[in-house]
Short mmCIF file of C-alpha atoms in Angstrom, two decimals:
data_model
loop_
_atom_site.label_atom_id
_atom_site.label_comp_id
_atom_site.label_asym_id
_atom_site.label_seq_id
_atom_site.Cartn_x
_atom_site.Cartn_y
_atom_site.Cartn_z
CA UNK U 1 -22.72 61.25 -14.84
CA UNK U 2 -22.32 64.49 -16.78
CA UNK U 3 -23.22 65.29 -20.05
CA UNK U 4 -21.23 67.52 -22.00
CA UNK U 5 -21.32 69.34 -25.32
CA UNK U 6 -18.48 67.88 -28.00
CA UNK U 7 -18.84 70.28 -30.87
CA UNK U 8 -21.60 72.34 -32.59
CA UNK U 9 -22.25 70.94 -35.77
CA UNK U 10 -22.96 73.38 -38.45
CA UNK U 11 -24.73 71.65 -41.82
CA UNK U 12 -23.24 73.37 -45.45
CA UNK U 13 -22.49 72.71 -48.43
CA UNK U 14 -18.79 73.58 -48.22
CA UNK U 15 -17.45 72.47 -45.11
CA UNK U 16 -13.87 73.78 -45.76
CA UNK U 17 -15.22 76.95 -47.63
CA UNK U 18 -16.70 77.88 -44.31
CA UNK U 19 -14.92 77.16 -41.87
CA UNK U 20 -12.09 79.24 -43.16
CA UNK U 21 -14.72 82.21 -42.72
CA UNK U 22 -15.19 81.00 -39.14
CA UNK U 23 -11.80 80.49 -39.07
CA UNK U 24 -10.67 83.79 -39.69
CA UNK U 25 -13.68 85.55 -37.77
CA UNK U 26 -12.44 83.72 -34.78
CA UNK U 27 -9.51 83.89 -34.91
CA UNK U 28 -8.67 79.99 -34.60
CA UNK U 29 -7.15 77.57 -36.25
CA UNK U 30 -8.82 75.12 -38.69
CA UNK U 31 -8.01 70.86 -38.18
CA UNK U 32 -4.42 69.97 -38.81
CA UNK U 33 -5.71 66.82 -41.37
CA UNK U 34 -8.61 69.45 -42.82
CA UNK U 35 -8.51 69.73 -46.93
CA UNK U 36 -10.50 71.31 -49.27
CA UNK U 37 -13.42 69.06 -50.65
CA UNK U 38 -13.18 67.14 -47.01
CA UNK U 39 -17.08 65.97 -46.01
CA UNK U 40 -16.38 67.89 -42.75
CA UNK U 41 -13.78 70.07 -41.19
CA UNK U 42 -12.97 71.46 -37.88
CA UNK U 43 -12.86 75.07 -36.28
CA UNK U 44 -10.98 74.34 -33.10
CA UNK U 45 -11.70 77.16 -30.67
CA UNK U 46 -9.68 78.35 -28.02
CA UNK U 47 -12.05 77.78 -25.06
CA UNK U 48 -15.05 75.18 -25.30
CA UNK U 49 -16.08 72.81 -28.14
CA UNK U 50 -14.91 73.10 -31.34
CA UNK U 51 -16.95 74.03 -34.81
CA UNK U 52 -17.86 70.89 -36.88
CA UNK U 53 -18.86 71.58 -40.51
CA UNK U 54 -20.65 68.86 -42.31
CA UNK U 55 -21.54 68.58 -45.52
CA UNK U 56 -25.08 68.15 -46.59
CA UNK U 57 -27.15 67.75 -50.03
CA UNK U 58 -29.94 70.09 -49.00
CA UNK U 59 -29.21 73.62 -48.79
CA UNK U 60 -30.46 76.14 -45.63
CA UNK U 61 -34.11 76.66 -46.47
CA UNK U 62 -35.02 78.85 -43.34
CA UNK U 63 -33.39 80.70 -39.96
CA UNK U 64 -31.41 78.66 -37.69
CA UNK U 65 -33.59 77.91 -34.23
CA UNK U 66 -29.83 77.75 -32.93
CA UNK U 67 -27.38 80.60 -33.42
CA UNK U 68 -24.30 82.09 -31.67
CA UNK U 69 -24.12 85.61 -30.53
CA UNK U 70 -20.38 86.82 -30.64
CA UNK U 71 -18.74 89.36 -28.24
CA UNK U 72 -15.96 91.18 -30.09
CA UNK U 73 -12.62 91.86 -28.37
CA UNK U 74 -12.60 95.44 -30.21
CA UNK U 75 -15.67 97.98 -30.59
CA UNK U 76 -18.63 96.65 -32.20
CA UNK U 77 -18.72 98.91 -35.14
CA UNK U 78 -15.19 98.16 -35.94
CA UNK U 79 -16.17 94.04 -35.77
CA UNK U 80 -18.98 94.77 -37.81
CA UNK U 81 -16.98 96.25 -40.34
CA UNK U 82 -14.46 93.09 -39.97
CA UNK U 83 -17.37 90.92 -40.67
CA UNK U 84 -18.61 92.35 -43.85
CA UNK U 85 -14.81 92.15 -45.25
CA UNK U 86 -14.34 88.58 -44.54
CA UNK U 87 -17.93 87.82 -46.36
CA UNK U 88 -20.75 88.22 -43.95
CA UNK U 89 -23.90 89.92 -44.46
CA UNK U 90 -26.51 91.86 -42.62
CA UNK U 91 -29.46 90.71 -41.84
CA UNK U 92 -30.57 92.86 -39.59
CA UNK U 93 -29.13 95.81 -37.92
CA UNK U 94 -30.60 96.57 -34.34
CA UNK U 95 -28.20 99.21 -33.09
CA UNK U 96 -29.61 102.09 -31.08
CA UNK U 97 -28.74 105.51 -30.95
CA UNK U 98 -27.34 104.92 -27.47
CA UNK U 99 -25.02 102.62 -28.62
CA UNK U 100 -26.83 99.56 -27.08
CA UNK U 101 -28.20 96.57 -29.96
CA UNK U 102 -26.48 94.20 -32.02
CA UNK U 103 -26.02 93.06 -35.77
CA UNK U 104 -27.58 90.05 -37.37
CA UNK U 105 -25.69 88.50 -39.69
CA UNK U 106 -25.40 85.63 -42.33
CA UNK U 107 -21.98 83.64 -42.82
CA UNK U 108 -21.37 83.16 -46.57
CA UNK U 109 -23.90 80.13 -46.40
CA UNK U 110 -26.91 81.78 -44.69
CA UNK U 111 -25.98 80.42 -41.22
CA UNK U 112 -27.02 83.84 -38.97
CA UNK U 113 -25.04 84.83 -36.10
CA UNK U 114 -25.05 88.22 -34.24
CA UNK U 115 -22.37 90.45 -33.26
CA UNK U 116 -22.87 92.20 -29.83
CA UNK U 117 -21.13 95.20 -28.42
CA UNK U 118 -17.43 94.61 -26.59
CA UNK U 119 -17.52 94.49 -22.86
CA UNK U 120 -15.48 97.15 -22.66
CA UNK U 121 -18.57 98.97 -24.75
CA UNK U 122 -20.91 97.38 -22.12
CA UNK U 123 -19.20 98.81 -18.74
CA UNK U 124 -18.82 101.99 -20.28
CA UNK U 125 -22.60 102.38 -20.15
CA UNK U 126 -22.96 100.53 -16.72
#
């Protein structure tokens, strides 16, 4: 018997709100029967489980034990530039001068995530 992951569940106040930032970050599509001021909504990714956002009363009160760390298809600097356009913030910024590190961000809610560099900015430093 295997056990297998069926979606990450991400608690918010605004399940539609957000996942049209995750949406758009990802580029992937939200649920075909999601509506604004739905209880939760759906971030359907291309590969793996999807993104469930459920609405809670209680808002985030401290960091996430749990968080994902994204690899952009384009150079990191430009992603991180991407992100702070669709509404993410910086948390913390632990790029090097060699080019190596990543950015911490939060998603309009507080949710943190980090953005790491592009494999293609990996292998060049291999």
């Amino acid at each position: 018997m295997n056990t297998r992951v069926h979606s990450f569940s991400i608690d918010c106040a605004d399940p539609y709100t957000l996942a049209q930032f995750w949406s758009k970050l990802l580029d992937a599509p939200l649920g075909e029967e999601d509506f604004p001021g739905d209880p939760e909504v759906l971030v359907q990714l291309p590969e793996g489980p999807p993104l469930l956002f459920l609405q809670v009363p209680e808002p985030k009160t401290v960091k996430n034990r749990l968080h994902m760390c994204l690899e952009p298809g384009i150079a990191r600097d430009d992603e991180v530039e991407r992100v702070l356009g669709l509404g993410g913030t910086v948390v913390d910024d632990r790029r090097n001068a060699d080019g190596t590190g990543w950015v911490v961000f939060a998603d309009p809610e507080g949710n943190e995530f980090c953005v790491l560099r592009s494999a293609a900015e990996r292998a060049a430093t291999s």
